[in-house]
mmCIF file of C-alpha atoms in Angstrom:
data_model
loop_
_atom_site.group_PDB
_atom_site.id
_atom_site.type_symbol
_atom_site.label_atom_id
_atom_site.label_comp_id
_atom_site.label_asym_id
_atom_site.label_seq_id
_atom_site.Cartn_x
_atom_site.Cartn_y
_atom_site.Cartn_z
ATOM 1 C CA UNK A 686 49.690 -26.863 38.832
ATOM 2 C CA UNK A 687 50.954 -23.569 39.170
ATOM 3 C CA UNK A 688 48.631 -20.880 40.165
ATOM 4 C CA UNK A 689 47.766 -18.268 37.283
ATOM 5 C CA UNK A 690 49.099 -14.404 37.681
ATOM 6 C CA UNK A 691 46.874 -11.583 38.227
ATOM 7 C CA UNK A 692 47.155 -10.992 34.377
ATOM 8 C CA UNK A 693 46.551 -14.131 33.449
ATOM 9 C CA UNK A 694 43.551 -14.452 35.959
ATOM 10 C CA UNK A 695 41.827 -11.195 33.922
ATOM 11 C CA UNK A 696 42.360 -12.874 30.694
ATOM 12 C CA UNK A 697 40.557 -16.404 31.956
ATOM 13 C CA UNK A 698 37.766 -14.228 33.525
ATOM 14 C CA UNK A 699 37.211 -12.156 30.372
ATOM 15 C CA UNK A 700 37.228 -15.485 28.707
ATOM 16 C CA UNK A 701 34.945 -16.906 30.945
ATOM 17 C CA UNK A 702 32.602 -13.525 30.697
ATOM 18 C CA UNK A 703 33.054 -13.288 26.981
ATOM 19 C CA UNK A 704 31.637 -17.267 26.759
ATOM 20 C CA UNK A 705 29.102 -16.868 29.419
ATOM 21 C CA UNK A 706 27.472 -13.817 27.014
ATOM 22 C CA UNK A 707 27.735 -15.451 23.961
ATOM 23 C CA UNK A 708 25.703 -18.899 25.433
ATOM 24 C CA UNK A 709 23.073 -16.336 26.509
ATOM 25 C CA UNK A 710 22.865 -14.863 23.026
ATOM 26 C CA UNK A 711 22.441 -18.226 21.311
ATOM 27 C CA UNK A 712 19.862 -19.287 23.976
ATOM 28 C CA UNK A 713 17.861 -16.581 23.138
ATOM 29 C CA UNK A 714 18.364 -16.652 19.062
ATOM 30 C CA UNK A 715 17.655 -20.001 19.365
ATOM 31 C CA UNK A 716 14.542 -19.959 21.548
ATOM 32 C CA UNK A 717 13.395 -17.232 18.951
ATOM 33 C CA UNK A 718 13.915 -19.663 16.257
ATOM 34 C CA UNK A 719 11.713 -22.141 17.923
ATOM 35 C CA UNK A 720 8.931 -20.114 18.641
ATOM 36 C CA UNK A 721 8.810 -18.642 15.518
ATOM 37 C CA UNK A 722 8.783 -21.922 13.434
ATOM 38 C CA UNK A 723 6.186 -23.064 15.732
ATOM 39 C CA UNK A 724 8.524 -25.833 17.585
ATOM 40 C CA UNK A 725 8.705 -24.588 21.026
ATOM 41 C CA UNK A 726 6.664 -26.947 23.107
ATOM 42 C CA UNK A 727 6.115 -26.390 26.566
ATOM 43 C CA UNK A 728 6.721 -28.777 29.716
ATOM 44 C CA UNK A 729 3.922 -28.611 32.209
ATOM 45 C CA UNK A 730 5.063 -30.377 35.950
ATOM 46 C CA UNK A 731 3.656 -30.062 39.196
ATOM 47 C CA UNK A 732 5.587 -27.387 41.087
ATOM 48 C CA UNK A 733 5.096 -24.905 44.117
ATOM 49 C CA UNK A 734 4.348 -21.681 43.499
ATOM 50 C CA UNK A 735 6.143 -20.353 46.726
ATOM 51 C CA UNK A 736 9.205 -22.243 45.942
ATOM 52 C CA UNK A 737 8.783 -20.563 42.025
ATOM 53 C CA UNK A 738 9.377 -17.166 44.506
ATOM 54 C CA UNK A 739 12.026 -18.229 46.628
ATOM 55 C CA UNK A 740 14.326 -19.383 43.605
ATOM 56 C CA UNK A 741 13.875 -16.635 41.937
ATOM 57 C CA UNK A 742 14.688 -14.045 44.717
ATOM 58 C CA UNK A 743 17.648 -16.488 46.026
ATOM 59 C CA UNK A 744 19.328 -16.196 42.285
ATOM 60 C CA UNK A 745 19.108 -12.229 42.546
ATOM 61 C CA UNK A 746 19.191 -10.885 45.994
ATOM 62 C CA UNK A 747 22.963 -10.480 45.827
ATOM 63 C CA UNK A 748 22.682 -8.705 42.686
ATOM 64 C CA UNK A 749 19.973 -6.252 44.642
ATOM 65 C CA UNK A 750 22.030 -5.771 47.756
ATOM 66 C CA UNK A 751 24.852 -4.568 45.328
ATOM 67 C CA UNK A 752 23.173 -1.647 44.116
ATOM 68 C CA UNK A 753 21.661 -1.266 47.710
ATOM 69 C CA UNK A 754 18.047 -2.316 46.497
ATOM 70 C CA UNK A 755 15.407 -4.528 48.129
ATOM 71 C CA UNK A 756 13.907 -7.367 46.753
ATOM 72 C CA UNK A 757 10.900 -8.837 48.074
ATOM 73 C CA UNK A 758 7.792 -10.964 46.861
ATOM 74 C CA UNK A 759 3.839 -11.334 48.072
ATOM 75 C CA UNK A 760 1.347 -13.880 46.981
ATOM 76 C CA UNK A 761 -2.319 -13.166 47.524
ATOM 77 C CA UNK A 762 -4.196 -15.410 50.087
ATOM 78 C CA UNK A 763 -6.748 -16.703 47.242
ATOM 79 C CA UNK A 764 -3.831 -18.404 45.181
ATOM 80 C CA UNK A 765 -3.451 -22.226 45.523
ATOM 81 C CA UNK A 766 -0.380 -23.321 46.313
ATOM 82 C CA UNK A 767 0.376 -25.925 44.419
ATOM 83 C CA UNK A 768 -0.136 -25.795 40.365
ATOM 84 C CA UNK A 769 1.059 -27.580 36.932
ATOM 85 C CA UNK A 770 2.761 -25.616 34.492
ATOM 86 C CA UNK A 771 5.543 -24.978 32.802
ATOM 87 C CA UNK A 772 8.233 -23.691 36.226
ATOM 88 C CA UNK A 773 11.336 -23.627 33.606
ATOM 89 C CA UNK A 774 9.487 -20.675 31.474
ATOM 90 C CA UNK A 775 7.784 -19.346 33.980
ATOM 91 C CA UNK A 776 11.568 -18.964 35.521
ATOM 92 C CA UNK A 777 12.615 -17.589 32.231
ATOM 93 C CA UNK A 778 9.799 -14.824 32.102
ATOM 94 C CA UNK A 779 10.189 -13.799 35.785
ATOM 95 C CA UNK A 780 13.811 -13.953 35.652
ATOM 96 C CA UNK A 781 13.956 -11.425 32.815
ATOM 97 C CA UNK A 782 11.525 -9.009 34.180
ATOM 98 C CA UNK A 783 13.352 -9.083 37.720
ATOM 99 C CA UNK A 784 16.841 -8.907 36.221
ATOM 100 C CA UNK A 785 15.639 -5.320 34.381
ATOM 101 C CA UNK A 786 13.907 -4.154 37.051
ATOM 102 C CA UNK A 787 17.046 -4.309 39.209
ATOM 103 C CA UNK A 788 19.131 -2.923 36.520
ATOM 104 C CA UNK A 789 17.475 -0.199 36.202
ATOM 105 C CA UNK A 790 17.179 0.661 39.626
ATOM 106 C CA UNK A 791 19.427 2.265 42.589
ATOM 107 C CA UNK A 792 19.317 2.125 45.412
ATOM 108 C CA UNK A 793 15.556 1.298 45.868
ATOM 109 C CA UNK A 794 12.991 -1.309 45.894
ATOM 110 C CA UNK A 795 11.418 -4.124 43.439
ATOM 111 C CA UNK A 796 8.648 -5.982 44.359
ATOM 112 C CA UNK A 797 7.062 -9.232 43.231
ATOM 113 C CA UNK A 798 3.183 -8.987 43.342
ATOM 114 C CA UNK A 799 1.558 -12.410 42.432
ATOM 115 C CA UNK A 800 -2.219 -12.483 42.469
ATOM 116 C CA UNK A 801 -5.288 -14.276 41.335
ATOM 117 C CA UNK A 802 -7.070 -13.142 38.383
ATOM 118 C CA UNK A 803 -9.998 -15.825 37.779
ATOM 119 C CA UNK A 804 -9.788 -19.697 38.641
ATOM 120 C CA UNK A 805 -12.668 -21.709 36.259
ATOM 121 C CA UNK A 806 -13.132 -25.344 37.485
ATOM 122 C CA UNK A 807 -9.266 -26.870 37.504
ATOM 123 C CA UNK A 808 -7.637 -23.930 35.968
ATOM 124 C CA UNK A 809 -6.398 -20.559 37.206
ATOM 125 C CA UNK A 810 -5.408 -17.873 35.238
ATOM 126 C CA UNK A 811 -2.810 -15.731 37.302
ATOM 127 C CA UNK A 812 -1.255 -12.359 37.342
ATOM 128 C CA UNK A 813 2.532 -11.883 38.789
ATOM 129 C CA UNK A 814 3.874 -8.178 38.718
ATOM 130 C CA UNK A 815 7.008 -6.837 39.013
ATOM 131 C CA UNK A 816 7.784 -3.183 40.616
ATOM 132 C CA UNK A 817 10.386 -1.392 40.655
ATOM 133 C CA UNK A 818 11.076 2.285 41.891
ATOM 134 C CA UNK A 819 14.164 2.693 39.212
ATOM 135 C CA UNK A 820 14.523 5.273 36.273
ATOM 136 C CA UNK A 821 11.158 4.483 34.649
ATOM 137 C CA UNK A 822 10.523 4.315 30.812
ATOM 138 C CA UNK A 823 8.660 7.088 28.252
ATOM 139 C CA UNK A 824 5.814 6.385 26.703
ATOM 140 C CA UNK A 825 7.517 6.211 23.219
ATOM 141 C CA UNK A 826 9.834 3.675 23.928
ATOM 142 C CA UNK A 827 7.485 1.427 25.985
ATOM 143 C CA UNK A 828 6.217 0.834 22.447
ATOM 144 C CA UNK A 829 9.636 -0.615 21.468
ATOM 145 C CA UNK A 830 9.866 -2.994 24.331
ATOM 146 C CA UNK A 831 8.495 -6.073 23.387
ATOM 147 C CA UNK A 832 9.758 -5.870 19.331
ATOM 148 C CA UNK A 833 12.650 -8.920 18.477
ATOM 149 C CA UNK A 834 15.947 -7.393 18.871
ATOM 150 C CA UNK A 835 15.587 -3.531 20.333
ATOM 151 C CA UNK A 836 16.835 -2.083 23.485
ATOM 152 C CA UNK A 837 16.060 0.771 25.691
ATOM 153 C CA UNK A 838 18.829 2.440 27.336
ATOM 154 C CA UNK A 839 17.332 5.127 29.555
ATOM 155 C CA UNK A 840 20.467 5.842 31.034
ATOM 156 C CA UNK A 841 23.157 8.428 29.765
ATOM 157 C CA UNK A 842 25.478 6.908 31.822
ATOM 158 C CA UNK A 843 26.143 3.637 30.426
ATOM 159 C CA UNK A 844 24.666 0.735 27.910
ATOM 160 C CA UNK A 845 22.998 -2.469 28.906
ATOM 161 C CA UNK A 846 24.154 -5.761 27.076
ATOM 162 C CA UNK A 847 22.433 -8.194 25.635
ATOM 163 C CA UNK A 848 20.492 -8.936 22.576
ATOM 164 C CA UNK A 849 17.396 -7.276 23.304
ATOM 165 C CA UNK A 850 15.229 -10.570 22.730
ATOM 166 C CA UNK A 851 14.616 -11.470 26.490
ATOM 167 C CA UNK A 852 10.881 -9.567 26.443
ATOM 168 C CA UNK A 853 10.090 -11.044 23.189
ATOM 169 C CA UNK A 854 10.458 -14.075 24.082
ATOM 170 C CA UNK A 855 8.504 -13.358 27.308
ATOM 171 C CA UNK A 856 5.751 -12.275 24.911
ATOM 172 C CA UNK A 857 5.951 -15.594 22.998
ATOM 173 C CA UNK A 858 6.115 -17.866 26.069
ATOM 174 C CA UNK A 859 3.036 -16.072 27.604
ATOM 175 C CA UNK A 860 0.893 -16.511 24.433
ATOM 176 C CA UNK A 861 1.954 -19.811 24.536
ATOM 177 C CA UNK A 862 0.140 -20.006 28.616
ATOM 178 C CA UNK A 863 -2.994 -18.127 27.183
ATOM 179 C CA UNK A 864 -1.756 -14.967 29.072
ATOM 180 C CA UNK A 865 0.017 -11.704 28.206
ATOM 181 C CA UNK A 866 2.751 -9.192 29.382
ATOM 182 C CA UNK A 867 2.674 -5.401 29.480
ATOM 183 C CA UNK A 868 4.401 -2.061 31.220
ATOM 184 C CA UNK A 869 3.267 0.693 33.449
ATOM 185 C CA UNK A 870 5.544 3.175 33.829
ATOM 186 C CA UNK A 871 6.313 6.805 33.752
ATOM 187 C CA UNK A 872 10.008 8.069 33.414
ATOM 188 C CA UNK A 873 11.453 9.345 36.344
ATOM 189 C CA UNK A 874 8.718 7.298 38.325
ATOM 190 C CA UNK A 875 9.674 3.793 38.432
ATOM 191 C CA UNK A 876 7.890 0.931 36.059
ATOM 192 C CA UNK A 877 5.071 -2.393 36.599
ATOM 193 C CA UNK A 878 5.971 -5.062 34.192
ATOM 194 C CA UNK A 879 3.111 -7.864 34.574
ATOM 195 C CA UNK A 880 2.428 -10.510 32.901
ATOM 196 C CA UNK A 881 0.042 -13.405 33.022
ATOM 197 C CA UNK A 882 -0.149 -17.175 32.474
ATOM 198 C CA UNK A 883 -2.835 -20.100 32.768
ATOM 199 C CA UNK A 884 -2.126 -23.128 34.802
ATOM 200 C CA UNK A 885 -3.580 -26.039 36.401
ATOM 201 C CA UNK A 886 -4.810 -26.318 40.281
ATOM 202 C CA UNK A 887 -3.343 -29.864 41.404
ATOM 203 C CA UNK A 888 -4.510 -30.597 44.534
ATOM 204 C CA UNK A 889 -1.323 -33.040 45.891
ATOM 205 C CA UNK A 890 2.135 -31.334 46.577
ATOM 206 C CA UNK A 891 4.520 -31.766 44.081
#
């Protein structure tokens, strides 16, 4: 096969771009639909939390290191470390809050907190918060954040894609885990987003 030209090559790889974003917009619409019709259904399995950590940094260090920003996690003694929940939205939630937290910061520092908020019999209910030292977000539009289809762009320099459903669906899947998500933050002064979810202590590893 012969190999493709460099303009050719830009054309594939805006295809392939172009493709990749519209998947990720139907995911989400799609998810939305669910959970608003009462259909999404979630998948508890045994899982590690640790490992829950390490996948998470592994599919965003590089994107970090790019803008010259740590990433780094810490999970409180107390926590067990092996639960049953639901890793795939657990994933999802985690993966939104640490993807904005790194867009929105240079050349800094985001930090995974994950601590233990109450454990009652075979249940836990558990707190995981993310920190970042970025741009930081007003008080009026922290309001905004969670609504179905709005964006905050606290930057004059540029826009940030997407559909602006990723923390409403966070909201949704949280309910769903008898938790909830919010935001500290102060512009100029970096942001918290936390959220919380219920799981099950199993006492064998996964």
């Amino acid at each position: 096969s012969t190999p493709l030209n460099q303009e050719q090559f830009d054309y594939v790889t805006t295809i392939k771009r172009s493709s990749e974003t519209l998947l990720n917009i139907l995911n989400d619409i799609l998810d939305l639909s669910k959970i608003e019709a009462g259909k999404m259904v979630l998948h508890p399995t045994p899982f590690v939390l640790r490992e829950l950590l390490d996948k998470i940094v592994s599919l965003f260090v590089q994107t970090a290191r790019n803008k010259n920003t740590t990433l780094s996690y810490r999970l409180q003694d107390e926590l067990p470390p092996y639960l049953i929940g639901d890793q795939t939205r657990l994933l999802q939630i985690l993966s939104n809050l640490t993807s904005n937290a790194i867009k929105f910061t240079e050349q800094g520092a985001v930090r995974i907190e994950v601590s233990l908020l109450r454990k009652q019999q075979s249940s836990v209910l558990i707190k995981v918060e993310v920190h970042d030292s970025g741009i930081g977000i007003s008080d009026e539009d922290q309001t905004k954040l969670f609504t179905s289809f709005t964006q905050v762009d606290n930057s004059s320099q540029k826009s940030f894609g997407g559909t602006g459903l990723g923390l409403a669906i966070s909201k949704q899947l949280c309910r769903l885990m008898q938790g909830d998500i919010g935001v500290v933050s102060k512009k100029g002064h970096g942001s918290v987003f936390w959220f919380t979810f219920e799981a099950e202590v199993s006492e064998i590893a996964p």
